[in-house]
Coordinates of C-alpha atoms and ligand atoms in Angstrom, one line a residue:
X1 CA 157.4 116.6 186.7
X2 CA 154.4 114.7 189.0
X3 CA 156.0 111.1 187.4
X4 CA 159.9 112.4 188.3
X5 CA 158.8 112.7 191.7
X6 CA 157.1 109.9 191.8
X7 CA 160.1 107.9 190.1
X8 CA 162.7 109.2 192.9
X9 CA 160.4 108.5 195.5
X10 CA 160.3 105.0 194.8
X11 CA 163.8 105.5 194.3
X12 CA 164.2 106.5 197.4
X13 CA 162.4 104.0 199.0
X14 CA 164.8 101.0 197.1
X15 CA 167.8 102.6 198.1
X16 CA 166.4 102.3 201.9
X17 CA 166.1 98.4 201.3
X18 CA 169.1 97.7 199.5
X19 CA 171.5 100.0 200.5
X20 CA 170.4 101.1 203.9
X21 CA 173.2 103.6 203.6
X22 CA 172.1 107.6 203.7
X23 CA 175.1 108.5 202.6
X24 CA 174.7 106.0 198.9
X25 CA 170.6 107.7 199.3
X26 CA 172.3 111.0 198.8
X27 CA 174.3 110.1 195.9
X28 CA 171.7 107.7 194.7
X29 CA 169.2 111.0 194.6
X30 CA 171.4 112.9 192.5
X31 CA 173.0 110.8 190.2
X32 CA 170.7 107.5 190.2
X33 CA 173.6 105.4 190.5
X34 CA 177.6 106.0 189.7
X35 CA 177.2 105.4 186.1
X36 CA 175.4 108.3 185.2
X37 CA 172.0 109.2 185.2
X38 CA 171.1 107.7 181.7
X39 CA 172.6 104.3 183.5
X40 CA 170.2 101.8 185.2
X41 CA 172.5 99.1 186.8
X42 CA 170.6 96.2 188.0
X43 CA 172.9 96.1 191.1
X44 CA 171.5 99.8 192.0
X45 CA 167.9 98.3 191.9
X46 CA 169.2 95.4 194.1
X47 CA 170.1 92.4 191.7
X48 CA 172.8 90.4 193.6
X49 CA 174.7 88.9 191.3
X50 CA 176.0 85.8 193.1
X51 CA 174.6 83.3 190.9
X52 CA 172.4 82.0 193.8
X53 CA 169.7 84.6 194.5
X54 CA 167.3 85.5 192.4
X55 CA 167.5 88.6 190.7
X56 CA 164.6 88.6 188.6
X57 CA 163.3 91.5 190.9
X58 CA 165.9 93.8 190.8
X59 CA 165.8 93.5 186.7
X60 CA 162.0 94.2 186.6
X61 CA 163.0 97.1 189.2
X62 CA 166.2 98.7 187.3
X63 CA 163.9 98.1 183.9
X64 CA 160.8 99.9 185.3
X65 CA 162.9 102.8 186.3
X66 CA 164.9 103.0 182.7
X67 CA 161.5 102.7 180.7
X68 CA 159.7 105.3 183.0
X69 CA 162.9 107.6 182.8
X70 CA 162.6 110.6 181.2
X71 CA 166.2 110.2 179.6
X72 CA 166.0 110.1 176.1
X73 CA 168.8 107.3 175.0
X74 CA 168.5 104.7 178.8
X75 CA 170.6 102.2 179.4
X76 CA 169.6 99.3 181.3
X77 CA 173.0 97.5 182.7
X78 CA 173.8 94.3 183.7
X79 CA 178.0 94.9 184.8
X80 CA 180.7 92.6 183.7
X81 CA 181.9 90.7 186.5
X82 CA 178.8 88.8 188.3
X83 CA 176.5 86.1 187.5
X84 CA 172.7 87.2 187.6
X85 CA 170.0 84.1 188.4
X86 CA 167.0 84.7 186.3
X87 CA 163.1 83.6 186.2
X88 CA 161.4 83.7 183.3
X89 CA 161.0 87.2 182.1
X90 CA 159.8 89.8 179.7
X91 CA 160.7 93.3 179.5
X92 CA 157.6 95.1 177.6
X93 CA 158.9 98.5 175.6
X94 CA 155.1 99.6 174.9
X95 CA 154.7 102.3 177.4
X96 CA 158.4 103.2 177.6
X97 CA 159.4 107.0 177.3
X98 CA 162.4 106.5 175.1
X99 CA 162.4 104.9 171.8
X100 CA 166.5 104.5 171.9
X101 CA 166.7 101.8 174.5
X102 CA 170.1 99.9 175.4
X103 CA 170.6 96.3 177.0
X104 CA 174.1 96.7 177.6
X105 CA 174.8 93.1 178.7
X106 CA 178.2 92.3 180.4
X107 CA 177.7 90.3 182.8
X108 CA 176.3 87.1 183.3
X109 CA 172.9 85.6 183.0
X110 CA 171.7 82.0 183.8
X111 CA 168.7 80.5 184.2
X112 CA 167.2 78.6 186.7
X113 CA 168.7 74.6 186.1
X114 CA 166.2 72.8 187.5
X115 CA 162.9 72.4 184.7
X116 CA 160.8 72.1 188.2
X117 CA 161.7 75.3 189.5
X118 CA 160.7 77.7 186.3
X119 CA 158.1 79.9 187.5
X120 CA 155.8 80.1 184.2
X121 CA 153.8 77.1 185.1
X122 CA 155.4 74.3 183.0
X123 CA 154.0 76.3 180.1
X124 CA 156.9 79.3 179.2
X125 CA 156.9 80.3 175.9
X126 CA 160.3 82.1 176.7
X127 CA 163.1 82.7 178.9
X128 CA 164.2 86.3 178.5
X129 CA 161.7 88.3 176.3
X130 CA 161.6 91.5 174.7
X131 CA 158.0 92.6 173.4
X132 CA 157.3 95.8 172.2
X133 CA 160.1 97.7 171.6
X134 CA 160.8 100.4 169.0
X135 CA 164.5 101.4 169.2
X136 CA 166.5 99.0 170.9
X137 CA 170.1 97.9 171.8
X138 CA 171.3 94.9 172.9
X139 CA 174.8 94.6 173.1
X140 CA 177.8 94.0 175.1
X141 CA 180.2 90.9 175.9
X142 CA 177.9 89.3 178.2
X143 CA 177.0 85.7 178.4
X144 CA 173.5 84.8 178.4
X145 CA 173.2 80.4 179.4
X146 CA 169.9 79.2 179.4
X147 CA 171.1 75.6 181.5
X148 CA 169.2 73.7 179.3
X149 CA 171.0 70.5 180.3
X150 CA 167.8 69.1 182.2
X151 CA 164.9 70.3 179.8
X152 CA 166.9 68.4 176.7
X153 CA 167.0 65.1 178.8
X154 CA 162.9 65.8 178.7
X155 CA 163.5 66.0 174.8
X156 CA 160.0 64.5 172.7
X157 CA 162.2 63.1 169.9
X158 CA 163.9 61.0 173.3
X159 CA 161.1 60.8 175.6
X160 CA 157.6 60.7 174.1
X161 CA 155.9 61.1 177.9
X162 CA 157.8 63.8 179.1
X163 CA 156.5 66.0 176.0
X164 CA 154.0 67.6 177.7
X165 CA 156.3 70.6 179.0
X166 CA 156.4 73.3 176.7
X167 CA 160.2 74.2 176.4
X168 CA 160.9 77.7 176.1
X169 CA 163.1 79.3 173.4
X170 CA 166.1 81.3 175.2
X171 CA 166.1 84.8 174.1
X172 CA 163.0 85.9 172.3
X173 CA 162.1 88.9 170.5
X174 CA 158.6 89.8 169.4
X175 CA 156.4 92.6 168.0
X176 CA 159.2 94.5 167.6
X177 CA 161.0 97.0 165.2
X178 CA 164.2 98.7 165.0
X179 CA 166.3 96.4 166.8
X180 CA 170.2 96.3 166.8
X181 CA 172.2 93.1 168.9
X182 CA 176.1 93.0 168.8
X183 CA 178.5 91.0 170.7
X184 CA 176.8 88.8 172.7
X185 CA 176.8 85.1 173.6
X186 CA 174.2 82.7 174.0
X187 CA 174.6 79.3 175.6
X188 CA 172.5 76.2 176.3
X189 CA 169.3 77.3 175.9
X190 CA 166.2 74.9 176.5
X191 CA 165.0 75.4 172.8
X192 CA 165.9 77.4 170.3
X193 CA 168.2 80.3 171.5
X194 CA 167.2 83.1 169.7
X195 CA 163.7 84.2 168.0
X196 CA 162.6 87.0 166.1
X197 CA 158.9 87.4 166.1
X198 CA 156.4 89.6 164.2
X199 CA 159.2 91.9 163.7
X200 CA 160.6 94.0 161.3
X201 CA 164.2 95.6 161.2
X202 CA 166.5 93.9 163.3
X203 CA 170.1 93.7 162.8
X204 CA 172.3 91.5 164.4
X205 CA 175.7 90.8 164.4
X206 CA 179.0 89.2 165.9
X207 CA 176.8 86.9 168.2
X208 CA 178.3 83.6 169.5
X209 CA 175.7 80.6 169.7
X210 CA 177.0 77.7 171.4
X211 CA 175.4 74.4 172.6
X212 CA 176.6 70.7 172.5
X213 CA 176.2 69.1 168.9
X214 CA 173.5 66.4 170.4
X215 CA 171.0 69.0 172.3
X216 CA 167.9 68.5 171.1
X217 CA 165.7 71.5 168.8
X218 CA 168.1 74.0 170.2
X219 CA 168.5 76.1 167.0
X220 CA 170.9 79.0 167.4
X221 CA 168.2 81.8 165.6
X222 CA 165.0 81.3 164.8
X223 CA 163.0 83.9 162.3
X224 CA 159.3 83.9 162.0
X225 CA 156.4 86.5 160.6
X226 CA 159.4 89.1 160.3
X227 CA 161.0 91.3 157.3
X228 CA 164.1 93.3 156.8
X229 CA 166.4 90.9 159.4
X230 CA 170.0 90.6 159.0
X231 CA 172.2 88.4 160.6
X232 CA 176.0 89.0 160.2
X233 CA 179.6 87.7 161.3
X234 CA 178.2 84.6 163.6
X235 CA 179.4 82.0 164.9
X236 CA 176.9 79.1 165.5
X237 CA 177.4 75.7 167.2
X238 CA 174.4 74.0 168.3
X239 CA 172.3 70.7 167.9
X240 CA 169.5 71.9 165.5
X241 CA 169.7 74.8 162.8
X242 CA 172.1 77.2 163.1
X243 CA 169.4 79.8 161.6
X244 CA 166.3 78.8 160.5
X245 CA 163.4 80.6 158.6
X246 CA 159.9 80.0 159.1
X247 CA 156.9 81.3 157.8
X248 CA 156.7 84.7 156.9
X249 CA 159.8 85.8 156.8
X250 CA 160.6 88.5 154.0
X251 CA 164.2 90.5 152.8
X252 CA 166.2 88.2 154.9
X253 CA 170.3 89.1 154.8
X254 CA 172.9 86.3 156.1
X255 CA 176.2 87.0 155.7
X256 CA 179.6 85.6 157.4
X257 CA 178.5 82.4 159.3
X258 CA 180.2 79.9 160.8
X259 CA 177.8 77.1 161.4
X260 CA 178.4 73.8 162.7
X261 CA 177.9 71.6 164.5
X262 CA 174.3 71.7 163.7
X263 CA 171.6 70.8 160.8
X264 CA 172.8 73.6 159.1
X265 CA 170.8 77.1 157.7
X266 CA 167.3 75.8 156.8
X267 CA 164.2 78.0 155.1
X268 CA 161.2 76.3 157.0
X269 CA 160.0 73.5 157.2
X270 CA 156.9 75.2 156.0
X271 CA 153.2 73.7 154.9
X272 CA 152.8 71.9 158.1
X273 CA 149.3 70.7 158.5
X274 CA 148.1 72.5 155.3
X275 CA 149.0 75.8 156.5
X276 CA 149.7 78.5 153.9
X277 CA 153.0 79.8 154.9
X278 CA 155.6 81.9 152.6
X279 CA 158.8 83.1 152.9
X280 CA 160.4 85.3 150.3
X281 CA 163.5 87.3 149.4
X282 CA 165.9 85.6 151.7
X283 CA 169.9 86.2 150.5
X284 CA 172.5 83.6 152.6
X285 CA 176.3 84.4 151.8
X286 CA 179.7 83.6 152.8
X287 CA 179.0 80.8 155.1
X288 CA 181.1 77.9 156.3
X289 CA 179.4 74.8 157.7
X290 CA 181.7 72.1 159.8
X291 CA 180.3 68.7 160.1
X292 CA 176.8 69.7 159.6
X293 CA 174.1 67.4 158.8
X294 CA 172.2 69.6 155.7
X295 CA 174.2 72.9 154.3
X296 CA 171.6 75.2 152.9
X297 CA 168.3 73.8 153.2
X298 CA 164.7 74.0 152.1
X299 CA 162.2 72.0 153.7
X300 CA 158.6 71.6 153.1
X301 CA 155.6 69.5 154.6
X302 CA 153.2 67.6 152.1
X303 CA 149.4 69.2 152.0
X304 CA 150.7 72.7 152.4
X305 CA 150.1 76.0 150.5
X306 CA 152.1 79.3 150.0
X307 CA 155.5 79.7 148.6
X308 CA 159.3 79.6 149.3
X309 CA 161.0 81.9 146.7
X310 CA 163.6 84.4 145.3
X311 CA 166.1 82.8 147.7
X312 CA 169.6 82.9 147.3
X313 CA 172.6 80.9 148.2
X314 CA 176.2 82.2 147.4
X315 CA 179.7 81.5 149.2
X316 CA 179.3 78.9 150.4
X317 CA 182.0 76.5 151.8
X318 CA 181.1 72.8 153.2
X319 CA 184.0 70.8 155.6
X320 CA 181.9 67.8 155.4
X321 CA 178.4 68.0 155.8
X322 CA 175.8 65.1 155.6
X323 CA 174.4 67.3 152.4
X324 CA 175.4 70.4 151.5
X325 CA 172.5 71.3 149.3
X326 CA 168.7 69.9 149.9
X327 CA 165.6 70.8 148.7
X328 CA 162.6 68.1 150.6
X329 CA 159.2 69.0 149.7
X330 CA 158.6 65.6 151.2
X331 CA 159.7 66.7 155.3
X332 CA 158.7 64.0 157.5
X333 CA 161.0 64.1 160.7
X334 CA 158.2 61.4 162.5
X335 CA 157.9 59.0 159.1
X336 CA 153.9 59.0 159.9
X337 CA 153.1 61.3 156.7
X338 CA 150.8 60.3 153.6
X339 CA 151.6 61.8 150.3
X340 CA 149.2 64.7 149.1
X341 CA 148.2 67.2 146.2
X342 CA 149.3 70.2 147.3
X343 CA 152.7 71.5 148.7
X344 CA 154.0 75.0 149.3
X345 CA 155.5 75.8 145.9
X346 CA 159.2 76.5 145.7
X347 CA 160.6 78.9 142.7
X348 CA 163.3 81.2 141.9
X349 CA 166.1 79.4 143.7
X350 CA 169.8 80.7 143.0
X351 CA 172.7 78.2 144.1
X352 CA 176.3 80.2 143.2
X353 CA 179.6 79.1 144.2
X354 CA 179.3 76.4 146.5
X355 CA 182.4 75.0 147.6
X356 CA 183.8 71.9 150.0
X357 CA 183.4 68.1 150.9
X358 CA 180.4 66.3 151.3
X359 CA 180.1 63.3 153.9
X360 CA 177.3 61.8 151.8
X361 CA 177.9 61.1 148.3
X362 CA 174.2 62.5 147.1
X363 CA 175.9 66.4 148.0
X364 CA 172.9 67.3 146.1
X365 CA 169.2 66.4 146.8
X366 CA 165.9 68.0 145.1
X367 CA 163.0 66.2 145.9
X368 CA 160.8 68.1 145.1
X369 CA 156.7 67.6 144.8
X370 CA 154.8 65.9 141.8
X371 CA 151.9 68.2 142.5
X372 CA 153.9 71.1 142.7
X373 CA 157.7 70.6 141.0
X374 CA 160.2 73.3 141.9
X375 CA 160.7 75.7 139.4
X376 CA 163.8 78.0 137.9
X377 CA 166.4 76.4 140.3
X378 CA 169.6 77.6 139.0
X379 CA 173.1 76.3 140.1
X380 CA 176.6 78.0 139.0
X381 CA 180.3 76.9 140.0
X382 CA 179.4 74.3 142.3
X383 CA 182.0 71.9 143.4
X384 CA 181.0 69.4 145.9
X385 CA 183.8 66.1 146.7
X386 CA 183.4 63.6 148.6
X387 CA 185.2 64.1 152.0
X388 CA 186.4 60.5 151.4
X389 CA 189.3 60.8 149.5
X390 CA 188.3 57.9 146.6
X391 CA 184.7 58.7 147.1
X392 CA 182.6 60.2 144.6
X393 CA 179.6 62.8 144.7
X394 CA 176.5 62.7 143.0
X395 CA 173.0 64.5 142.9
X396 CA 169.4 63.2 143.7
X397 CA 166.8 65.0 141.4
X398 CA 162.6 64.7 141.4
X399 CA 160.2 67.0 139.9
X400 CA 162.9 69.6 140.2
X401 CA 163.9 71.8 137.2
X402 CA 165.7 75.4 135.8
X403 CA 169.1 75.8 134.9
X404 CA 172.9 75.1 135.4
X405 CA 175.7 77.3 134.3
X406 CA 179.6 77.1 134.6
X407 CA 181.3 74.1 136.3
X408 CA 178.1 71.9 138.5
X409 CA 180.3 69.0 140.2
X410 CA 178.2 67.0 140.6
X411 CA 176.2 66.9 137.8
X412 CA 172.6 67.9 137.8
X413 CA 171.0 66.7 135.1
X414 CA 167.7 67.5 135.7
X415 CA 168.8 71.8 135.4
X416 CA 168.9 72.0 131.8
X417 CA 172.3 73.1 130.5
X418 CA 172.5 76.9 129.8
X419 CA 175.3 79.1 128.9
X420 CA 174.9 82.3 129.7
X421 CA 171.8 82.8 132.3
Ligands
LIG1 C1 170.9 106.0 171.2 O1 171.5 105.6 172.4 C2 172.9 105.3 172.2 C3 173.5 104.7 173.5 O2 173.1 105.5 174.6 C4 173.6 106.6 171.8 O3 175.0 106.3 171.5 C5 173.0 107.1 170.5 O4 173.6 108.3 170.1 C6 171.5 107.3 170.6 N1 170.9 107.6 169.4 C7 170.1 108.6 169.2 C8 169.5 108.7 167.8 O5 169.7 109.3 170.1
LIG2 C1 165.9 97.8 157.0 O1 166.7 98.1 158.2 C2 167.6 99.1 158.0 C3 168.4 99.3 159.3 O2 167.6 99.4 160.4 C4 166.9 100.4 157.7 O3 167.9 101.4 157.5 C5 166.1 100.2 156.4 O4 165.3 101.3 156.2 C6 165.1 99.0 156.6 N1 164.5 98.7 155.4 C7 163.2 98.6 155.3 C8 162.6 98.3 153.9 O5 162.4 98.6 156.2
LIG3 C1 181.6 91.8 159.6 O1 183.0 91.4 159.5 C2 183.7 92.0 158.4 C3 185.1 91.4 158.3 O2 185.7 91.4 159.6 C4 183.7 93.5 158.6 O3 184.3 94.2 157.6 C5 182.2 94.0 158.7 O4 182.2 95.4 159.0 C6 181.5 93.3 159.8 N1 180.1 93.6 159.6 C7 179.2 93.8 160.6 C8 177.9 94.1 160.3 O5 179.6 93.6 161.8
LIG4 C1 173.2 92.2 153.1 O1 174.2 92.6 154.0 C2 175.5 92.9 153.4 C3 176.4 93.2 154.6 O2 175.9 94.3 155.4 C4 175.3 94.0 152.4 O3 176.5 94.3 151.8 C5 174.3 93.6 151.4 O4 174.0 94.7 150.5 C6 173.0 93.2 152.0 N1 172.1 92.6 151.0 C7 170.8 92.8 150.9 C8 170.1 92.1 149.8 O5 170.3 93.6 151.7
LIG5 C1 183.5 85.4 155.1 O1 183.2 85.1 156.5 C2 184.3 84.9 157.3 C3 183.8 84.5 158.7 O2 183.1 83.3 158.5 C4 185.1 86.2 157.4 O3 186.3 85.9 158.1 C5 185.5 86.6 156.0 O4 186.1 87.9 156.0 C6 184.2 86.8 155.1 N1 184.6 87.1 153.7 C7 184.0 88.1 153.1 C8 184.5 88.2 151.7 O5 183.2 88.8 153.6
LIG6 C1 184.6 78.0 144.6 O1 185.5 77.6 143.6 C2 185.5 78.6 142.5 C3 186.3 78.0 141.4 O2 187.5 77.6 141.9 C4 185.9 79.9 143.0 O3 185.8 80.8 142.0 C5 185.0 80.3 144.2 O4 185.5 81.5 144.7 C6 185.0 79.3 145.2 N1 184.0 79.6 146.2 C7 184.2 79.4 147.5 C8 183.0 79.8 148.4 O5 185.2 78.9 147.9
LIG7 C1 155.8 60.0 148.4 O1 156.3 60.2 147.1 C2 157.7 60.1 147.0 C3 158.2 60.5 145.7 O2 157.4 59.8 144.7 C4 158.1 58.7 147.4 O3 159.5 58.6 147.4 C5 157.6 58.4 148.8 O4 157.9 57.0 149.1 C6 156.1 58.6 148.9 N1 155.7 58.5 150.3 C7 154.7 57.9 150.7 C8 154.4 57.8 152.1 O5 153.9 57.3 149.9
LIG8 C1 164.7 82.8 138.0 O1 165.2 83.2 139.3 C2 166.0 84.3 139.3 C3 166.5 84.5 140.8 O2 167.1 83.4 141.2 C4 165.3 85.5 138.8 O3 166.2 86.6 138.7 C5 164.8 85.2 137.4 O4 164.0 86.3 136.9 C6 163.9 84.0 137.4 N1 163.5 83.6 136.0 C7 162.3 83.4 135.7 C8 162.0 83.0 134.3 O5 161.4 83.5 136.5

């Protein structure tokens, strides 16, 4: 009862600033605000929502009162309608009452456009985070724009001076479990747009991703050190990966993508300075790619240790992209690497009904390591054309080897011919 009283008195004292209305205090006192006292609208905590102000306070306000509430299922609202400015920010679920916490997100949400006027020091990890949490909701038909417009024109791959600033991924989710997101849409974030970090159980589905085709490392979701993720009926359109799986990643489900334009779905690039890094059990299915530089992908750095395995590929349809299926153990984006003995070993690789045009005529590539060759790669009913009528496909093998079954247009020589696998 002490925190109640303690909560409606600082209550009390908001609805004096931003209301300055006794007869909205009355009403406030009794019902928090008009949606119900489960509800915790950022406009009752005094976010504006003119797409000027900033309302950073009024979200760390409305969020301090949902996590303190004694409620059990809270529901931190941002309304359909208005367009909220916000800083850098994280909400932390640790000391939370509730362990069923919604984000219903209608509205709005843009950052701030200038790179200058981020307040996180020219060192922000994130734009919007969530840390913490146990139980939580994020869903609604909001729109969430990171402006990244200026922080790409500071891009490293464009601009090798301006690489000190540390961009920062648009919507991140870390040390986190239980998580469900449905419905919204994220646009023009300064990095990747979405990440899942040190997580485990988080489902999300019917997102929209969107960002021009030429952004710079603006992957639409990004999944690292997390298990038992699922990403379903997405639409991605951005200028990096449209999902891409870093290191330890485990029981990874994609399902119903729509990817492209983009670099398509990649599994790392892992191994990167000799680091042991593994990702495992990841399935990918039922996924279109438009005009996408790579399809599926599997990228690994010479000198690295670990393991990319048991992953599997099925459904999927190509509308000319650069190369619908790639293995590279030899990932080099900067050209600057030497060749070494070890590599993070790739095994267990299923490749089933892949359909569509390649732009490319290698659809196929496996280049895989001498030290460590990629083992039991298995293809069935693949048919990759060249998106030119007259042209032809073909496949690139090295060090790669496992089996083929049913129809493998292009040819893969290296799989050994099997029957019945
Ligand atoms: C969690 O919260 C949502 C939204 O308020 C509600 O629909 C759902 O029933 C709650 N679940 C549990 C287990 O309380
Ligand atoms: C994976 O997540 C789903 C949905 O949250 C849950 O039902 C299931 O128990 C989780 N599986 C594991 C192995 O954690
Ligand atoms: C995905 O979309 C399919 C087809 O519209 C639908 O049947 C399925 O329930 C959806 N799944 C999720 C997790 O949203
Ligand atoms: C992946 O998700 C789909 C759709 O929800 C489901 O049918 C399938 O069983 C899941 N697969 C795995 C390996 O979890
Ligand atoms: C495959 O995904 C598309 C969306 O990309 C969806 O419309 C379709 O229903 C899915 N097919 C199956 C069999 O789930
Ligand atoms: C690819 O073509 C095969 C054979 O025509 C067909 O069985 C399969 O369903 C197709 N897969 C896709 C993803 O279009
Ligand atoms: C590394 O080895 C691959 C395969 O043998 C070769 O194509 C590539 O040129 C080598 N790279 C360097 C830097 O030696
Ligand atoms: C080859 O990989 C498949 C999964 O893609 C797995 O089911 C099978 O057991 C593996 N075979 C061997 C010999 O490891």
């Amino acid at each position: 009862m002490a925190t109640l009283n303690i909560f409606f008195f600082v209550l009390l004292i908001q609805c004096t600033v931003f209301t300055g209305s006794s007869r909205q205090l009355k009403k406030s006192n009794v019902n928090i605000d008009s949606y119900g006292d489960n509800t915790f609208s950022v406009i009752s905590f005094g976010a504006i929502g003119d797409g000027k102000k900033d309302d950073s306070k009024g979200f760390k306000r409305a969020w301090d009162a949902a996590c303190d509430s004694s409620t059990p299922s809270p529901t931190f609202l941002v309304p359909q309608g208005k367009t909220f400015l916000l800083q850098p920010l994280t909400f932390n679920g640790k000391h939370c009452n509730s362990n069923n916490i919604t984000f219903q997100i209608d509205g709005r949400i843009i950052a701030p456009t200038k790179p200058s006027t981020w307040e996180c020091n020219r060192n922000c990890h994130h734009w919007i985070g969530f840390q913490n949490f146990d139980g939580l909701h994020i869903q609604g038909s909001g729109i969430i724009n990171g402006q990244g417009g200026n922080w790409w024109k500071l891009s490293c791959k464009d601009n090798q001076k301006s690489c000190q600033l540390r961009k920062p991924t648009g919507f991140m989710i870390g040390h986190s479990k239980n998580v469900d997101m449905k419905g919204s849409t994220f646009e023009e974030s300064p990095k990747m747009h979405i990440a899942f970090e040190d997580s485990t159980s988080i489902h999300a589905t019917q997102l929209t991703i969107k960002a021009p085709g030429n952004s710079p490392n603006t992957d639409g979701i990004h999944i690292q050190r997390s298990t038992n993720v699922s990403i379903h009926n997405t639409t991605i359109q951005t200028g990096d990966d449209c999902i891409s799986i870093g290191d330890g990643s485990k029981y990874i489900n994609i399902t119903n993508i729509e990817c492209g334009p983009g670099h398509g779905i990649s599994i790392g690039s892992l191994g990167i300075m000799g680091k042991t890094e593994e990702v495992e059990f990841v399935h990918v299915r039922n996924v279109s790619f438009y005009g996408t530089t790579n399809g599926v992908r599997i990228k690994t750095w010479q000198g690295g240790h670990g393991h990319a395995r048991n992953i599997r590929f099925e459904d999927i349809t190509s509308h000319a992209s650069t190369r619908p299926i790639v293995i590279d153990q030899y990932y080099c984006p900067h050209k600057q690497c030497k060749n070494q003995t070890t590599a993070v070993e790739i095994s267990n690789i299923a490749y089933e009904n892949i359909n569509g045009t390649s732009h490319k005529e290698t659809a196929v590539q496996l280049s895989c390591s001498e030290s460590s060759p990629c083992r039991n790669i298995t293809m069935k009913n693949i048919n990759l054309r060249n998106e030119k009528q007259k042209g032809k496909t073909s496949s690139y093998c090295l060090n790669a080897h496992g089996l083929r079954n049913g129809r493998v247009h292009p040819n893969v020589p290296c799989l050994d011919k099997h029957d019945n696998f």
